[in-house]
Coordinates of C-alpha atoms (C1' of nucleotides) in Angstrom, one line a residue:
Chain A
M218 CA 0.6 -53.5 -37.8
R219 CA 0.5 -54.8 -34.3
R220 CA 3.4 -57.2 -33.7
D221 CA 3.6 -60.2 -31.5
I222 CA 6.8 -61.1 -29.8
F223 CA 6.2 -64.8 -30.5
Q224 CA 5.8 -64.1 -34.2
A225 CA 9.0 -62.0 -34.0
I226 CA 11.1 -64.9 -32.6
A227 CA 9.6 -67.4 -35.0
D228 CA 12.0 -66.6 -37.7
P229 CA 15.5 -68.1 -37.4
T230 CA 17.2 -65.1 -38.9
R231 CA 15.6 -62.8 -36.4
R232 CA 16.7 -65.1 -33.5
A233 CA 20.2 -64.9 -35.0
I234 CA 20.0 -61.1 -35.1
I235 CA 18.8 -61.1 -31.5
A236 CA 21.8 -63.3 -30.5
L237 CA 24.1 -60.9 -32.3
I238 CA 23.0 -57.7 -30.8
A239 CA 22.6 -59.2 -27.4
L240 CA 26.4 -59.0 -27.1
Q241 CA 26.8 -55.5 -28.4
A242 CA 25.0 -52.7 -30.3
M243 CA 25.3 -53.1 -34.1
T244 CA 24.5 -51.2 -37.2
P245 CA 22.3 -52.8 -40.0
N246 CA 25.4 -53.1 -42.2
A247 CA 27.4 -54.9 -39.6
I248 CA 24.5 -57.3 -38.9
A249 CA 24.0 -58.0 -42.6
D250 CA 27.7 -58.9 -42.9
N251 CA 26.8 -62.1 -40.9
F252 CA 24.2 -63.3 -43.4
N253 CA 23.8 -64.0 -47.0
F254 CA 20.9 -61.6 -47.3
T255 CA 20.9 -58.0 -48.4
R256 CA 21.1 -55.2 -45.9
Q257 CA 17.5 -54.3 -46.8
A258 CA 16.3 -57.7 -45.8
V259 CA 18.0 -57.3 -42.4
S260 CA 16.5 -53.9 -42.2
K261 CA 13.0 -55.4 -42.6
H262 CA 13.7 -57.8 -39.8
L263 CA 14.9 -55.0 -37.6
R264 CA 11.7 -53.1 -38.3
I265 CA 9.7 -56.1 -37.1
L266 CA 11.8 -56.5 -34.0
K267 CA 11.4 -52.8 -33.3
E268 CA 7.7 -52.9 -33.8
C269 CA 7.3 -55.3 -30.9
D270 CA 9.9 -53.4 -28.7
L271 CA 12.4 -56.2 -28.7
I272 CA 15.1 -53.7 -29.9
K273 CA 15.7 -50.0 -29.8
Q274 CA 17.8 -47.8 -32.0
Q275 CA 20.3 -45.1 -31.3
T276 CA 21.4 -42.8 -34.1
K277 CA 25.0 -41.7 -34.3
G278 CA 25.7 -39.6 -37.3
R279 CA 24.5 -41.5 -40.3
E280 CA 24.8 -44.8 -38.5
I281 CA 22.0 -46.4 -36.5
Y282 CA 23.0 -48.7 -33.6
Y283 CA 20.5 -51.3 -32.6
T284 CA 20.4 -52.8 -29.1
L285 CA 18.4 -55.7 -27.6
Q286 CA 15.8 -54.7 -25.1
I287 CA 16.4 -57.6 -22.8
E288 CA 13.5 -56.7 -20.6
K289 CA 11.1 -57.6 -23.4
M290 CA 12.4 -61.2 -23.4
K291 CA 11.0 -61.6 -20.0
E292 CA 7.5 -61.7 -21.6
I293 CA 8.4 -65.1 -23.1
D294 CA 9.7 -66.2 -19.7
E295 CA 6.4 -65.2 -18.1
W296 CA 4.4 -67.1 -20.7
L297 CA 6.6 -70.1 -20.1
H298 CA 6.2 -69.8 -16.4
Q299 CA 2.8 -71.6 -16.3
Y300 CA 4.3 -74.6 -18.1
R301 CA 7.5 -74.6 -16.0
K302 CA 5.3 -75.0 -13.0
I303 CA 3.8 -78.1 -14.6
W304 CA 7.0 -79.8 -15.5
E305 CA 8.5 -79.0 -12.2
S306 CA 5.5 -80.5 -10.3
R307 CA 5.8 -83.6 -12.5
F308 CA 9.4 -83.8 -11.6
S309 CA 8.6 -83.6 -7.9
Q310 CA 6.0 -86.3 -8.4
L311 CA 8.7 -88.5 -9.8
D312 CA 10.8 -87.7 -6.8
D313 CA 7.9 -88.8 -4.6
L314 CA 7.6 -92.0 -6.5
L315 CA 11.3 -92.8 -6.2
L316 CA 11.1 -92.0 -2.5
T317 CA 8.2 -94.4 -2.1
I318 CA 10.1 -97.2 -3.9
K319 CA 13.2 -96.5 -1.8
N320 CA 11.1 -96.8 1.4
K321 CA 9.5 -100.0 0.4
E322 CA 13.0 -101.5 -0.1
K323 CA 13.8 -100.9 3.5
Chain B
M141 CA 8.1 -80.7 -43.5
R142 CA 10.5 -80.2 -40.6
R143 CA 8.8 -78.2 -38.0
D144 CA 10.3 -75.7 -35.6
I145 CA 8.9 -75.2 -32.1
F146 CA 9.3 -71.4 -32.3
Q147 CA 7.2 -71.4 -35.4
A148 CA 4.6 -73.7 -33.7
I149 CA 4.1 -71.3 -30.8
A150 CA 4.0 -68.2 -33.1
D151 CA 0.3 -68.7 -33.8
P152 CA -2.0 -67.4 -31.1
T153 CA -4.6 -70.1 -31.8
R154 CA -1.9 -72.8 -31.3
R155 CA -0.8 -71.2 -28.0
A156 CA -4.5 -71.3 -26.9
I157 CA -4.7 -75.0 -27.9
I158 CA -1.5 -75.7 -25.9
A159 CA -3.0 -73.9 -22.9
L160 CA -6.2 -76.0 -23.2
I161 CA -4.6 -79.4 -23.4
A162 CA -2.0 -78.6 -20.8
L163 CA -4.8 -79.0 -18.3
Q164 CA -6.3 -82.3 -19.7
A165 CA -6.3 -84.5 -22.7
M166 CA -8.8 -83.4 -25.3
T167 CA -10.3 -84.5 -28.6
P168 CA -10.3 -82.3 -31.7
N169 CA -14.0 -81.7 -31.4
A170 CA -13.8 -80.7 -27.8
I171 CA -10.9 -78.3 -28.6
A172 CA -12.8 -76.8 -31.6
D173 CA -15.7 -76.0 -29.3
N174 CA -13.5 -73.3 -27.8
F175 CA -12.9 -71.5 -31.1
N176 CA -14.8 -70.0 -34.0
F177 CA -12.9 -72.1 -36.4
T178 CA -14.0 -75.4 -38.0
R179 CA -12.8 -78.6 -36.5
Q180 CA -10.6 -79.1 -39.6
A181 CA -8.8 -75.9 -38.9
V182 CA -8.1 -77.1 -35.4
S183 CA -7.0 -80.4 -36.8
K184 CA -4.4 -78.7 -39.0
H185 CA -3.0 -76.9 -36.0
L186 CA -2.8 -80.2 -34.1
R187 CA -0.9 -81.7 -37.0
I188 CA 1.7 -78.9 -36.8
L189 CA 2.0 -79.2 -33.0
K190 CA 2.4 -83.0 -33.5
E191 CA 5.0 -82.6 -36.2
C192 CA 7.3 -80.8 -33.8
D193 CA 6.6 -83.2 -30.9
L194 CA 4.8 -80.7 -28.8
I195 CA 1.8 -83.0 -28.4
K196 CA 1.1 -86.7 -28.7
Q197 CA -2.1 -88.5 -29.5
Q198 CA -3.9 -91.5 -27.9
T199 CA -6.7 -93.2 -29.8
K200 CA -9.7 -94.4 -27.8
G201 CA -12.3 -96.0 -30.1
R202 CA -13.1 -93.4 -32.7
E203 CA -11.9 -90.6 -30.6
I204 CA -8.4 -89.2 -30.4
Y205 CA -7.1 -87.6 -27.3
Y206 CA -4.3 -85.1 -27.6
T207 CA -2.0 -84.3 -24.7
L208 CA 0.8 -81.8 -24.3
Q209 CA 4.3 -83.0 -24.2
I210 CA 5.5 -80.6 -21.6
E211 CA 9.1 -81.8 -21.9
K212 CA 9.2 -80.2 -25.3
M213 CA 8.5 -76.8 -23.8
K214 CA 11.8 -77.0 -22.1
E215 CA 13.5 -76.3 -25.4
I216 CA 12.1 -72.8 -25.3
D217 CA 13.3 -72.5 -21.8
E218 CA 16.8 -73.6 -22.8
W219 CA 16.9 -71.0 -25.6
L220 CA 15.8 -68.4 -23.2
H221 CA 18.4 -69.3 -20.7
Q222 CA 21.2 -67.4 -22.4
Y223 CA 19.1 -64.2 -22.2
R224 CA 18.0 -64.9 -18.7
K225 CA 21.6 -64.9 -17.7
I226 CA 21.9 -61.4 -19.2
W227 CA 19.0 -59.8 -17.5
E228 CA 19.9 -61.4 -14.2
S229 CA 23.4 -60.1 -14.4
R230 CA 22.1 -56.6 -15.2
F231 CA 19.8 -57.0 -12.2
S232 CA 22.7 -57.8 -9.9
Q233 CA 24.6 -54.9 -11.4
L234 CA 21.7 -52.7 -10.2
D235 CA 21.9 -54.4 -6.8
D236 CA 25.6 -53.4 -6.7
L237 CA 24.7 -49.9 -7.6
L238 CA 22.1 -49.6 -4.9
L239 CA 24.5 -51.1 -2.4
T240 CA 27.1 -48.5 -3.3
I241 CA 24.7 -45.7 -2.9
K242 CA 23.6 -47.1 0.5
N243 CA 27.2 -47.3 1.7
K244 CA 27.9 -43.8 0.6
E245 CA 25.0 -42.6 2.7
K246 CA 26.6 -44.1 5.8
Chain C
dA22 C1' 30.1 -28.6 -54.4
dG23 C1' 30.2 -33.2 -55.9
dT24 C1' 30.6 -38.0 -54.4
dT25 C1' 30.4 -41.7 -51.3
dT26 C1' 28.3 -44.1 -47.4
dG27 C1' 24.5 -45.7 -44.4
dC28 C1' 20.0 -46.1 -44.0
dG29 C1' 14.7 -46.8 -44.6
dA30 C1' 10.6 -47.2 -47.7
dA31 C1' 8.2 -48.8 -51.7
dA32 C1' 7.1 -52.0 -55.3
dC33 C1' 7.3 -56.4 -56.7
dC34 C1' 7.4 -61.7 -56.4
dG35 C1' 7.3 -66.7 -55.2
dA36 C1' 6.4 -69.5 -51.2
dT37 C1' 3.9 -70.2 -47.1
dT38 C1' 0.1 -69.7 -43.8
dA39 C1' -4.4 -70.2 -41.9
dG40 C1' -8.6 -70.6 -42.9
dT41 C1' -12.5 -72.9 -45.8
dT42 C1' -15.4 -76.8 -48.1
dG43 C1' -15.8 -81.5 -49.6
dC44 C1' -14.7 -86.1 -49.1
dA45 C1' -13.3 -90.9 -47.4
dC46 C1' -12.5 -93.9 -43.6
dT47 C1' -13.3 -96.1 -39.2
dT48 C1' -16.0 -96.8 -35.0
dA49 C1' -20.2 -96.7 -32.4
dT50 C1' -25.2 -97.0 -32.3
dA51 C1' -30.2 -97.8 -34.0
Chain D
dT126 C1' -27.0 -103.7 -41.7
dA127 C1' -28.0 -98.9 -42.3
dT128 C1' -26.8 -94.6 -40.1
dA129 C1' -24.6 -91.3 -37.2
dA130 C1' -20.3 -89.6 -35.1
dG131 C1' -15.3 -88.6 -34.9
dT132 C1' -11.5 -87.9 -37.4
dG133 C1' -7.7 -86.9 -41.1
dC134 C1' -6.6 -85.5 -45.7
dA135 C1' -6.9 -83.0 -50.2
dA136 C1' -8.0 -79.0 -52.9
dC137 C1' -8.8 -74.3 -53.0
dT138 C1' -8.2 -69.2 -51.6
dA139 C1' -7.0 -64.7 -49.6
dA140 C1' -3.5 -62.8 -46.9
dT141 C1' 1.0 -62.7 -45.1
dC142 C1' 6.0 -63.5 -45.2
dG143 C1' 10.7 -63.1 -46.5
dG144 C1' 13.4 -62.1 -49.8
dT145 C1' 14.8 -58.9 -53.9
dT146 C1' 15.7 -54.5 -56.7
dT147 C1' 15.1 -49.7 -57.1
dC148 C1' 14.9 -45.3 -55.2
dG149 C1' 15.3 -41.0 -52.1
dC150 C1' 17.4 -38.8 -48.4
dA151 C1' 20.8 -37.3 -44.9
dA152 C1' 25.5 -37.4 -43.2
dA153 C1' 30.4 -37.7 -44.1
dC154 C1' 34.2 -37.4 -46.9
dT155 C1' 37.2 -35.3 -51.1

DNA sequence: AGTTTGCGAAACCGATTAGTTGCACTTATA
DNA sequence: TATAAGTGCAACTAATCGGTTTCGCAAACT
């Protein structure tokens, strides 16, 4: 199935997993220790995160270490950019207004 | 139901609605004209967006105009901030590396 | 060689999602 | 006042989601 990064971060557990492995590479078991779910449930989340390239895996013996692909997070940032422009322009409009009021007081 | 902004933007149709009303306030009918869904389907999306304060409505006669609450989008930006710090620090590490190489060449 | 450990995949299940149709209500128009 | 237009809500439905249990397989340990 084609995965969407926005759908991937929609689930709070997946966001928590992202936060965990952002700090250091972790195995599924180590990740699952932080939750009340089974390792298999975590494994399913990892699969979804992997399907949209948010994480990558590195096998080491029988263990698999998952790491965050921080580059992928930029996609959200890029989507947000168009709206950031809007709120920043509104903020500068407010600045202009305050400046006008200030000048009138003189 | 308590709504989550991340869940709200997970749906591509809702992201399209957000993009539409970011430009100008629109009525449900006007929004629905842009999709192949029924007006009622759009109405349900609007309800979800409203439940997490991403949009607000303004009644004008029998019409209801929906506008984007751009401030709410900042919540995503704040969540993203922790990861932005990471990719920016990695970028500066790359800068350091390039600088080191450059100095060696001298 | 036999057992334990770490993992993913499959089958299953209840809850949720995203759409539909049908309806009721309010406002504008003839 | 009757009718049309704009809207939200409720009931229904197929598909998806997020969890579980069970299983099979490969690597590591005894």
